[in-house]
C-alpha cells in the first residue's frame, strides 16, 4: 500500500510539474511576442521537464576532462545560440558577439552573478567582487583596483628571486619531468607574496606554521562552492560539516594576515607615516589603507586568492607547452628574446617584444584560462539575436534566465578566425588583424573585466623570456594533445611534460 501511495504521489508531482511547465512556456511565449522576440533553437532534452540530462552529460564530461569538447559539439549541432532547461528554468547558450556585448556591456545592468553565487559561496568567501552585483560589487572593485596599478605590479625582482629558486631545482640534464607542477608551486608563492607580503613556502618546502593544512582546506572550500553552484537545488545532498570546517580553516589562515594589515593601518593612518614601505605594498595592505573592517578585508582577500588560483600559472604552463610542441615558433621567439641582449627585461621592454606578445595572445585564444562564464538575468530583458527561423530575431530572457557562454568555442569560430581557426599561428595577430572586444574575450569585458589582466600577461612575458634565455631547447615529452581540466579556470590535464637543454 505504501509503495502504491508513493508511486501515486510521484505521478501527481510529475503531472503538476508538467502542467506548470506548459503554463510557464505559454506565459513566456506571450511575453516574448509582446517584445517582438522569437525563440532560439531548442536543445533536444531527454528530460523535457527539468532538463537534468544536459546537467548529467556536462558532469560526465567534466570528470573525463571533455567539457570544452562537449560545449563545442553542442554549438556545432545547434548553432551560435540555443535554448535549454536548467532545473526546469530557462537557459540560453550563446557565443554570438552581439549577445555577449549585450550581457557584458550594453545591457550589463540586466545581468549579474549574485543570485547564482552568493548563497552558494558566502560561507567560504563572503560578500565580495566574485559573489555580488551592484553597489556592493562597486565597493569591492574600488578596494581592489589600486593594488593593480602599474607601480604595484611592474617590479619583477621578487618574481626573478622565486623563479631562480625554481630554475635551480628543476632537472636541466634532459630528464623528462612535469614543468606544470613547478610553475604552480612558483605561483602559489608569488600569489601569497603579492596578496599578503610573504610566500607560502612551496618552492622552499618550508611553509609558515599557521599555513599547515591550509592549501587542502582552501581547495576543499573552493571546490565545495563549485559543486553547490553546479548542483543547484540538489546541493542539499552534499555533506556540509567537512566543508564548513574547511571554510573556517581558510578564514583562520586569512585572519593572520588581516590582523597584521590592521596593525599596519593603525600605524600608517595614525602615526603620520608619509610613504608606504615597499615591502608592505601588497594587495591586502593597499586595501587596509581604505577600510579597517576585518570581515570585509578577509572576504576580499579570500576572493582574491580564488581569482589568483591557477590563473597565471595555467597561462605560463600552456605557453611553454605550445612552444615545446611548435619548435619553429620556439626558435623564432628565442631569436627575438636573445636580440634584446643586455637590455633589462622590464615591464615596458617586454610589452614591445611583438612576437612574444603574439605567442601569449594566440595561447589565450586557443586555450583561454577562463574558458566559460555564466550570468543570470536580474530582470526581464532581451538578447539582440539568435531567435527565429533564420537566427536573427531577438530572444526574450525572463528574470532568472541563465546565460552560458563558452569563450573557448568563441575563439575557434571559423566565421571570425578563418579556416585555420584550430591552428596555433601567432602571426595571425600581425598585418592589422584585430577582432572585436566581443569576439576575443580571454579576460572578459565591460566593467567586470579582469583587474589582473596586465599583471598576468606581463609576468607570463617575463617568465617565458627568462626560460628562453636559460634554455636553448625545451622539448615536448608528451604526444597527447592539450586537454582541458576545467574548474573555475582551465589547465592542461596532462601537465607540461618536457625536457630541457641548458644554454651554454
Coordinates of C-alpha atoms in Angstrom, one line a residue:
X1 CA 0.0 0.0 0.0
X2 CA 2.8 2.4 0.9
X3 CA 4.6 1.8 -2.4
X4 CA 1.3 2.4 -4.3
X5 CA 0.8 5.7 -2.4
X6 CA 4.4 6.8 -3.1
X7 CA 4.1 6.0 -6.8
X8 CA 0.8 7.9 -7.0
X9 CA 2.3 10.9 -5.2
X10 CA 5.3 10.9 -7.6
X11 CA 2.9 10.7 -10.6
X12 CA 0.9 13.7 -9.2
X13 CA 4.1 15.7 -8.7
X14 CA 5.2 14.9 -12.2
X15 CA 1.8 15.8 -13.6
X16 CA 1.8 19.1 -11.7
X17 CA 5.3 19.9 -12.9
X18 CA 4.4 19.2 -16.5
X19 CA 1.3 21.3 -16.2
X20 CA 3.3 24.2 -14.7
X21 CA 5.9 23.8 -17.4
X22 CA 3.2 24.1 -20.1
X23 CA 1.7 27.1 -18.4
X24 CA 5.2 28.7 -18.0
X25 CA 6.0 28.1 -21.6
X26 CA 2.7 29.7 -22.7
X27 CA 3.2 32.7 -20.5
X28 CA 6.8 33.2 -21.7
X29 CA 5.6 32.9 -25.3
X30 CA 3.1 35.7 -24.8
X31 CA 5.8 38.0 -23.1
X32 CA 8.2 37.2 -26.0
X33 CA 5.6 38.1 -28.6
X34 CA 5.0 41.4 -26.7
X35 CA 8.7 42.3 -27.1
X36 CA 8.9 41.1 -30.7
X37 CA 11.0 38.2 -29.8
X38 CA 11.2 34.6 -31.1
X39 CA 12.7 31.5 -29.5
X40 CA 16.2 30.2 -30.4
X41 CA 16.7 26.5 -31.5
X42 CA 15.9 24.2 -28.6
X43 CA 18.2 21.6 -27.1
X44 CA 16.7 18.1 -27.6
X45 CA 16.2 17.1 -23.9
X46 CA 15.6 13.5 -22.8
X47 CA 14.1 15.1 -19.7
X48 CA 11.7 17.7 -21.0
X49 CA 10.6 18.9 -17.5
X50 CA 13.8 19.7 -15.6
X51 CA 16.5 19.2 -18.2
X52 CA 18.6 17.0 -15.9
X53 CA 20.0 15.1 -18.9
X54 CA 22.2 18.1 -20.0
X55 CA 23.5 18.6 -16.5
X56 CA 24.4 14.9 -16.3
X57 CA 26.2 15.0 -19.6
X58 CA 28.1 18.1 -18.5
X59 CA 29.1 16.4 -15.2
X60 CA 30.2 13.3 -17.0
X61 CA 32.2 15.4 -19.5
X62 CA 33.9 17.2 -16.6
X63 CA 35.0 14.0 -15.0
X64 CA 36.6 12.9 -18.3
X65 CA 38.2 16.4 -19.0
X66 CA 36.0 16.7 -22.1
X67 CA 33.7 19.5 -21.0
X68 CA 35.0 22.0 -23.6
X69 CA 34.7 19.4 -26.4
X70 CA 31.1 18.8 -25.2
X71 CA 30.3 22.5 -25.4
X72 CA 31.9 22.6 -28.9
X73 CA 29.7 19.7 -30.0
X74 CA 26.5 21.5 -28.8
X75 CA 27.3 24.7 -30.7
X76 CA 28.2 22.6 -33.8
X77 CA 24.8 20.9 -33.5
X78 CA 22.5 23.9 -32.6
X79 CA 24.3 26.9 -33.9
X80 CA 25.7 30.1 -32.2
X81 CA 22.7 30.4 -29.9
X82 CA 20.3 27.8 -28.5
X83 CA 18.0 27.4 -25.5
X84 CA 17.8 24.6 -22.9
X85 CA 16.4 23.8 -19.5
X86 CA 18.3 24.3 -16.2
X87 CA 16.5 22.6 -13.3
X88 CA 13.2 23.5 -15.1
X89 CA 14.1 27.1 -15.7
X90 CA 15.3 28.7 -19.0
X91 CA 18.9 28.7 -20.0
X92 CA 20.4 30.4 -23.1
X93 CA 23.7 29.3 -24.5
X94 CA 25.3 31.7 -26.9
X95 CA 28.7 32.7 -28.4
X96 CA 27.2 35.4 -30.7
X97 CA 29.3 38.5 -30.2
X98 CA 26.2 40.8 -30.2
X99 CA 24.6 38.8 -27.4
X100 CA 27.9 38.9 -25.5
X101 CA 28.0 42.7 -26.0
X102 CA 24.5 43.0 -24.6
X103 CA 25.2 40.9 -21.5
X104 CA 28.7 42.2 -20.7
X105 CA 28.3 45.8 -21.7
X106 CA 25.3 47.3 -23.4
X107 CA 22.7 45.8 -21.0
X108 CA 25.1 44.7 -18.3
X109 CA 22.8 46.1 -15.5
X110 CA 20.2 43.5 -16.6
X111 CA 22.6 40.6 -15.9
X112 CA 24.5 39.5 -12.8
X113 CA 26.1 36.7 -10.8
X114 CA 24.7 37.3 -7.3
X115 CA 21.6 35.0 -7.5
X116 CA 23.8 32.2 -8.7
X117 CA 26.9 32.6 -6.4
X118 CA 26.2 34.4 -3.2
X119 CA 24.1 31.9 -1.3
X120 CA 26.3 29.1 -2.5
X121 CA 29.7 30.7 -1.7
X122 CA 29.0 33.0 1.2
X123 CA 30.1 30.6 4.0
X124 CA 33.5 30.3 2.2
X125 CA 34.3 33.8 0.8
X126 CA 31.5 36.1 1.9
X127 CA 30.5 39.3 0.1
X128 CA 32.9 40.5 -2.5
X129 CA 33.7 41.1 -6.1
X130 CA 33.2 37.4 -7.1
X131 CA 29.8 37.0 -5.4
X132 CA 27.8 40.2 -5.7
X133 CA 26.4 42.8 -8.1
X134 CA 25.5 46.5 -7.9
X135 CA 26.8 48.9 -5.2
X136 CA 28.5 46.1 -3.2
X137 CA 30.4 44.9 -6.2
X138 CA 31.5 48.5 -7.0
X139 CA 32.7 48.9 -3.4
X140 CA 34.7 45.7 -3.6
X141 CA 36.1 46.6 -7.0
X142 CA 37.2 50.0 -5.7
X143 CA 39.1 48.4 -2.8
X144 CA 41.0 46.1 -5.1
X145 CA 41.8 48.3 -8.1
X146 CA 44.6 50.4 -6.6
X147 CA 46.6 47.2 -5.9
X148 CA 46.8 46.5 -9.6
X149 CA 48.3 49.9 -10.5
X150 CA 51.4 49.6 -12.6
X151 CA 53.5 50.8 -9.7
X152 CA 52.5 47.7 -7.7
X153 CA 52.9 45.1 -10.5
X154 CA 55.9 46.3 -12.6
X155 CA 58.8 45.3 -10.2
X156 CA 59.9 41.8 -11.4
X157 CA 62.7 41.4 -8.8
X158 CA 60.5 39.2 -6.4
X159 CA 59.5 37.1 -9.4
X160 CA 63.1 36.7 -10.5
X161 CA 64.1 35.7 -7.0
X162 CA 61.5 32.9 -6.8
X163 CA 62.0 31.9 -10.5
X164 CA 65.7 31.5 -9.7
X165 CA 64.8 29.1 -6.9
X166 CA 62.6 27.1 -9.3
X167 CA 65.3 27.0 -12.0
X168 CA 67.9 25.8 -9.5
X169 CA 65.7 22.9 -8.5
X170 CA 64.2 21.6 -11.8
X171 CA 66.1 19.0 -14.0
X172 CA 68.3 20.5 -16.6
X173 CA 70.1 17.4 -17.9
X174 CA 67.5 16.3 -20.5
X175 CA 65.4 14.4 -17.9
X176 CA 61.7 14.2 -18.5
X177 CA 59.6 16.0 -15.9
X178 CA 56.3 17.9 -15.4
X179 CA 57.1 21.6 -15.5
X180 CA 53.5 22.5 -14.8
X181 CA 53.8 21.3 -11.2
X182 CA 56.8 23.5 -10.6
X183 CA 55.1 26.6 -12.2
X184 CA 52.1 26.0 -9.9
X185 CA 54.4 25.9 -6.9
X186 CA 56.1 29.1 -8.1
X187 CA 52.8 30.8 -8.3
X188 CA 51.5 29.7 -5.0
X189 CA 54.5 31.5 -3.5
X190 CA 54.1 34.5 -5.8
X191 CA 50.4 34.9 -5.2
X192 CA 50.7 34.8 -1.5
X193 CA 53.6 37.2 -1.7
X194 CA 51.5 39.7 -3.7
X195 CA 48.4 39.3 -1.6
X196 CA 50.0 39.1 1.9
X197 CA 53.6 40.1 1.7
X198 CA 55.1 36.7 2.3
X199 CA 55.3 33.5 0.2
X200 CA 53.7 30.3 1.5
X201 CA 56.9 28.4 1.0
X202 CA 56.0 25.9 -1.7
X203 CA 59.3 26.2 -3.6
X204 CA 61.4 26.0 -0.4
X205 CA 59.1 23.4 1.2
X206 CA 59.1 25.5 4.4
X207 CA 55.5 26.9 4.9
X208 CA 54.9 29.0 8.0
X209 CA 53.3 27.2 10.9
X210 CA 49.9 28.9 10.5
X211 CA 49.7 27.6 6.9
X212 CA 49.7 23.9 7.9
X213 CA 46.8 22.2 6.2
X214 CA 45.7 25.5 4.6
X215 CA 46.0 24.5 0.9
X216 CA 43.9 21.4 1.4
X217 CA 41.3 23.3 3.3
X218 CA 41.3 26.1 0.7
X219 CA 40.9 23.6 -2.2
X220 CA 38.1 21.8 -0.4
X221 CA 36.3 25.1 0.3
X222 CA 36.8 26.3 -3.3
X223 CA 35.6 23.0 -4.8
X224 CA 32.6 23.0 -2.5
X225 CA 31.5 26.3 -3.8
X226 CA 31.7 25.0 -7.4
X227 CA 29.8 21.8 -6.6
X228 CA 27.0 23.8 -4.8
X229 CA 26.6 26.1 -7.9
X230 CA 26.6 23.1 -10.3
X231 CA 24.0 21.1 -8.3
X232 CA 21.6 24.0 -7.8
X233 CA 18.6 22.8 -5.8
X234 CA 20.3 19.4 -5.3
X235 CA 23.1 20.9 -3.3
X236 CA 21.2 19.8 -0.1
X237 CA 22.5 16.3 -0.9
X238 CA 26.1 17.4 -0.3
X239 CA 27.7 16.8 3.1
X240 CA 28.1 20.2 4.9
X241 CA 30.1 19.7 8.1
X242 CA 33.5 19.0 6.4
X243 CA 33.0 21.9 4.0
X244 CA 32.3 24.3 6.8
X245 CA 35.4 23.1 8.7
X246 CA 37.4 23.9 5.5
X247 CA 35.8 27.3 5.3
X248 CA 36.7 28.0 9.0
X249 CA 40.4 26.9 8.5
X250 CA 40.7 29.2 5.4
X251 CA 39.3 32.1 7.4
X252 CA 41.8 31.4 10.2
X253 CA 44.7 31.5 7.8
X254 CA 43.5 34.7 6.2
X255 CA 42.9 36.3 9.6
X256 CA 46.6 36.1 10.4
X257 CA 47.3 38.5 7.6
X258 CA 44.3 40.7 8.2
X259 CA 45.4 41.2 11.8
X260 CA 48.9 42.3 10.5
X261 CA 47.3 44.6 7.9
X262 CA 45.1 46.3 10.5
X263 CA 48.1 46.8 12.8
X264 CA 49.8 48.4 9.8
X265 CA 46.7 50.5 9.1
X266 CA 46.8 51.9 12.6
X267 CA 50.5 52.8 12.2
X268 CA 50.1 54.2 8.7
X269 CA 47.0 56.3 9.5
X270 CA 47.6 57.5 13.0
X271 CA 51.4 57.6 13.3
X272 CA 51.9 60.0 10.5
X273 CA 53.8 57.7 8.1
X274 CA 54.5 59.6 4.9
X275 CA 55.0 56.7 2.5
X276 CA 54.1 53.0 2.4
X277 CA 57.3 50.9 2.7
X278 CA 57.9 48.8 -0.4
X279 CA 57.7 45.5 1.4
X280 CA 54.2 46.5 2.5
X281 CA 52.8 47.4 -0.9
X282 CA 50.7 44.2 -1.1
X283 CA 47.1 43.9 -2.2
X284 CA 45.9 43.4 1.4
X285 CA 47.9 46.4 2.7
X286 CA 46.5 48.6 -0.1
X287 CA 43.0 47.6 0.9
X288 CA 43.8 48.2 4.6
X289 CA 44.5 51.9 3.7
X290 CA 40.9 52.2 2.6
X291 CA 39.0 50.2 5.3
X292 CA 39.5 48.8 8.8
X293 CA 36.6 46.4 8.6
X294 CA 38.1 43.0 9.4
X295 CA 35.3 40.9 7.7
X296 CA 35.4 43.0 4.6
X297 CA 39.2 42.6 4.3
X298 CA 39.0 38.8 4.9
X299 CA 36.3 38.4 2.3
X300 CA 38.1 40.4 -0.3
X301 CA 41.4 38.6 0.3
X302 CA 39.9 35.1 0.1
X303 CA 38.1 36.0 -3.1
X304 CA 41.4 37.4 -4.5
X305 CA 43.0 34.1 -3.6
X306 CA 40.2 32.3 -5.5
X307 CA 40.7 34.5 -8.6
X308 CA 44.5 34.0 -8.5
X309 CA 44.4 30.2 -8.1
X310 CA 45.9 28.5 -11.1
X311 CA 45.4 31.5 -13.4
X312 CA 48.8 33.0 -14.4
X313 CA 50.4 29.6 -13.6
X314 CA 48.0 27.9 -16.1
X315 CA 48.8 30.5 -18.7
X316 CA 52.6 30.2 -18.3
X317 CA 52.4 26.4 -18.3
X318 CA 50.3 26.4 -21.5
X319 CA 52.6 28.9 -23.3
X320 CA 55.6 26.6 -22.5
X321 CA 53.6 23.6 -23.7
X322 CA 52.8 25.2 -27.1
X323 CA 56.4 26.3 -27.5
X324 CA 57.7 22.8 -26.8
X325 CA 55.2 21.4 -29.4
X326 CA 55.9 24.0 -32.0
X327 CA 59.8 24.1 -32.5
X328 CA 59.7 26.7 -35.3
X329 CA 57.7 29.1 -33.0
X330 CA 60.2 28.4 -30.2
X331 CA 63.2 29.1 -32.5
X332 CA 61.7 32.4 -33.8
X333 CA 60.7 33.6 -30.4
X334 CA 64.1 32.7 -28.8
X335 CA 65.9 34.6 -31.6
X336 CA 63.7 37.7 -30.7
X337 CA 64.4 37.3 -27.0
X338 CA 68.2 36.9 -27.4
X339 CA 68.2 40.0 -29.7
X340 CA 67.3 42.1 -26.6
X341 CA 70.9 41.5 -25.4
X342 CA 71.9 43.1 -22.2
X343 CA 68.8 45.3 -22.0
X344 CA 66.7 44.7 -18.9
X345 CA 63.6 42.7 -19.3
X346 CA 61.5 45.3 -17.6
X347 CA 57.7 45.9 -17.8
X348 CA 57.8 48.3 -20.8
X349 CA 60.5 46.5 -22.7
X350 CA 58.6 43.2 -22.6
X351 CA 55.5 44.8 -23.9
X352 CA 57.4 45.9 -27.0
X353 CA 58.6 42.4 -28.0
X354 CA 55.9 41.9 -30.6
X355 CA 56.3 38.2 -31.3
X356 CA 56.3 37.3 -27.6
X357 CA 53.0 39.2 -27.2
X358 CA 51.6 37.4 -30.3
X359 CA 52.5 34.0 -28.8
X360 CA 50.8 34.8 -25.5
X361 CA 47.8 36.2 -27.2
X362 CA 47.4 33.2 -29.5
X363 CA 47.7 30.9 -26.5
X364 CA 44.9 32.8 -24.8
X365 CA 42.8 32.4 -27.9
X366 CA 43.1 28.7 -28.2
X367 CA 43.5 27.8 -24.5
X368 CA 41.7 30.6 -22.5
X369 CA 42.4 30.4 -18.8
X370 CA 38.8 31.3 -18.2
X371 CA 37.0 29.2 -20.9
X372 CA 33.4 29.6 -19.8
X373 CA 31.2 32.2 -18.0
X374 CA 27.7 32.4 -16.7
X375 CA 25.3 35.3 -16.0
X376 CA 21.8 35.4 -14.6
X377 CA 19.0 37.7 -15.8
X378 CA 18.2 40.1 -12.9
X379 CA 15.0 41.2 -14.6
X380 CA 13.1 40.6 -17.8
X381 CA 15.4 41.5 -20.7
X382 CA 16.1 40.9 -24.4
X383 CA 19.1 39.5 -26.2
X384 CA 19.5 41.1 -29.7
X385 CA 19.9 38.0 -31.9
X386 CA 19.7 34.2 -32.2
X387 CA 16.0 33.7 -32.4
X388 CA 13.6 32.8 -35.2
X389 CA 13.9 30.5 -38.2
X390 CA 16.9 32.4 -39.6
X391 CA 18.6 33.0 -36.2
X392 CA 18.5 36.8 -36.4
X393 CA 15.5 37.7 -34.2
X394 CA 15.8 39.0 -30.6
X395 CA 15.3 36.5 -27.8
X396 CA 13.3 37.1 -24.7
X397 CA 15.1 36.3 -21.4
X398 CA 12.8 36.4 -18.4
X399 CA 14.1 37.1 -14.9
X400 CA 16.2 34.2 -13.7
X401 CA 17.3 33.1 -17.1
X402 CA 20.8 31.5 -17.1
X403 CA 23.1 32.9 -19.8
X404 CA 26.0 30.5 -20.5
X405 CA 28.8 31.3 -22.9
X406 CA 32.0 29.4 -23.9
X407 CA 35.0 31.6 -24.8
X408 CA 36.9 28.5 -25.9
X409 CA 34.3 27.9 -28.6
X410 CA 34.0 31.6 -29.5
X411 CA 37.8 31.7 -30.0
X412 CA 37.7 28.8 -32.5
X413 CA 34.8 30.1 -34.6
X414 CA 35.8 29.9 -38.2
X415 CA 33.5 32.8 -39.1
X416 CA 35.7 35.0 -37.1
X417 CA 39.1 33.4 -37.3
X418 CA 39.1 31.8 -40.7
X419 CA 39.5 28.2 -41.8
X420 CA 42.7 27.8 -39.8
X421 CA 40.9 28.7 -36.5
X422 CA 42.1 25.4 -34.9
X423 CA 45.8 26.1 -35.7
X424 CA 48.3 27.8 -33.3
X425 CA 49.5 30.6 -35.5
X426 CA 50.9 33.7 -33.7
X427 CA 51.5 35.5 -37.0
X428 CA 47.7 35.9 -37.3
X429 CA 48.0 38.9 -34.9
X430 CA 50.1 40.8 -37.4
X431 CA 49.1 42.7 -40.5
X432 CA 46.3 44.7 -38.8
X433 CA 44.2 41.7 -37.7
X434 CA 42.1 42.9 -34.8
X435 CA 38.9 41.0 -33.7
X436 CA 36.3 43.0 -31.8
X437 CA 36.2 43.1 -28.0
X438 CA 33.3 40.6 -28.0
X439 CA 35.0 38.2 -30.5
X440 CA 38.1 37.7 -28.3
X441 CA 37.4 37.7 -24.5
X442 CA 40.2 35.9 -22.6
X443 CA 39.7 38.3 -19.6
X444 CA 36.1 39.0 -20.0
X445 CA 34.8 42.5 -21.0
X446 CA 33.0 45.5 -19.6
X447 CA 33.1 46.7 -16.0
X448 CA 33.9 43.2 -14.7
X449 CA 36.8 42.7 -16.9
X450 CA 39.7 41.0 -15.0
X451 CA 41.7 43.5 -13.0
X452 CA 44.8 41.3 -13.1
X453 CA 44.9 41.1 -16.9
X454 CA 48.0 43.3 -17.3
X455 CA 49.7 41.6 -14.3
X456 CA 49.1 38.1 -15.7
X457 CA 50.3 38.8 -19.2
X458 CA 53.4 40.8 -18.2
X459 CA 54.5 38.2 -15.6
X460 CA 54.0 35.5 -18.2
X461 CA 56.1 37.5 -20.6
X462 CA 58.9 37.8 -18.1
X463 CA 58.9 34.1 -17.2
X464 CA 58.8 32.9 -20.8
X465 CA 61.6 35.3 -21.8
X466 CA 63.8 34.1 -18.9
X467 CA 63.1 30.5 -19.8
X468 CA 64.2 31.1 -23.4
X469 CA 67.3 32.9 -22.1
X470 CA 68.2 29.9 -19.9
X471 CA 67.4 27.0 -22.2
X472 CA 68.3 26.6 -25.9
X473 CA 65.8 23.8 -26.2
X474 CA 62.5 22.9 -24.5
X475 CA 61.5 19.5 -25.8
X476 CA 58.0 18.1 -25.5
X477 CA 58.0 14.6 -23.9
X478 CA 54.2 14.0 -24.4
X479 CA 52.4 13.1 -27.6
X480 CA 49.0 13.8 -26.1
X481 CA 47.2 17.0 -27.1
X482 CA 46.4 19.8 -24.7
X483 CA 43.3 18.6 -22.8
X484 CA 41.3 21.0 -20.6
X485 CA 40.8 20.2 -16.9
X486 CA 38.1 22.8 -16.0
X487 CA 37.2 24.2 -12.6
X488 CA 36.9 28.0 -12.3
X489 CA 39.9 28.1 -14.7
X490 CA 41.3 25.6 -17.2
X491 CA 44.7 23.9 -17.2
X492 CA 46.2 21.0 -19.1
X493 CA 45.0 17.8 -17.6
X494 CA 48.2 16.1 -18.9
X495 CA 50.6 18.6 -17.3
X496 CA 53.6 20.0 -19.2
X497 CA 55.9 17.1 -19.7
X498 CA 59.2 18.4 -21.1
X499 CA 63.0 18.0 -21.0
X500 CA 65.3 21.0 -21.0
X501 CA 68.7 21.7 -22.7
X502 CA 70.5 24.5 -20.9
X503 CA 72.1 27.3 -22.9
X504 CA 75.8 27.4 -22.9

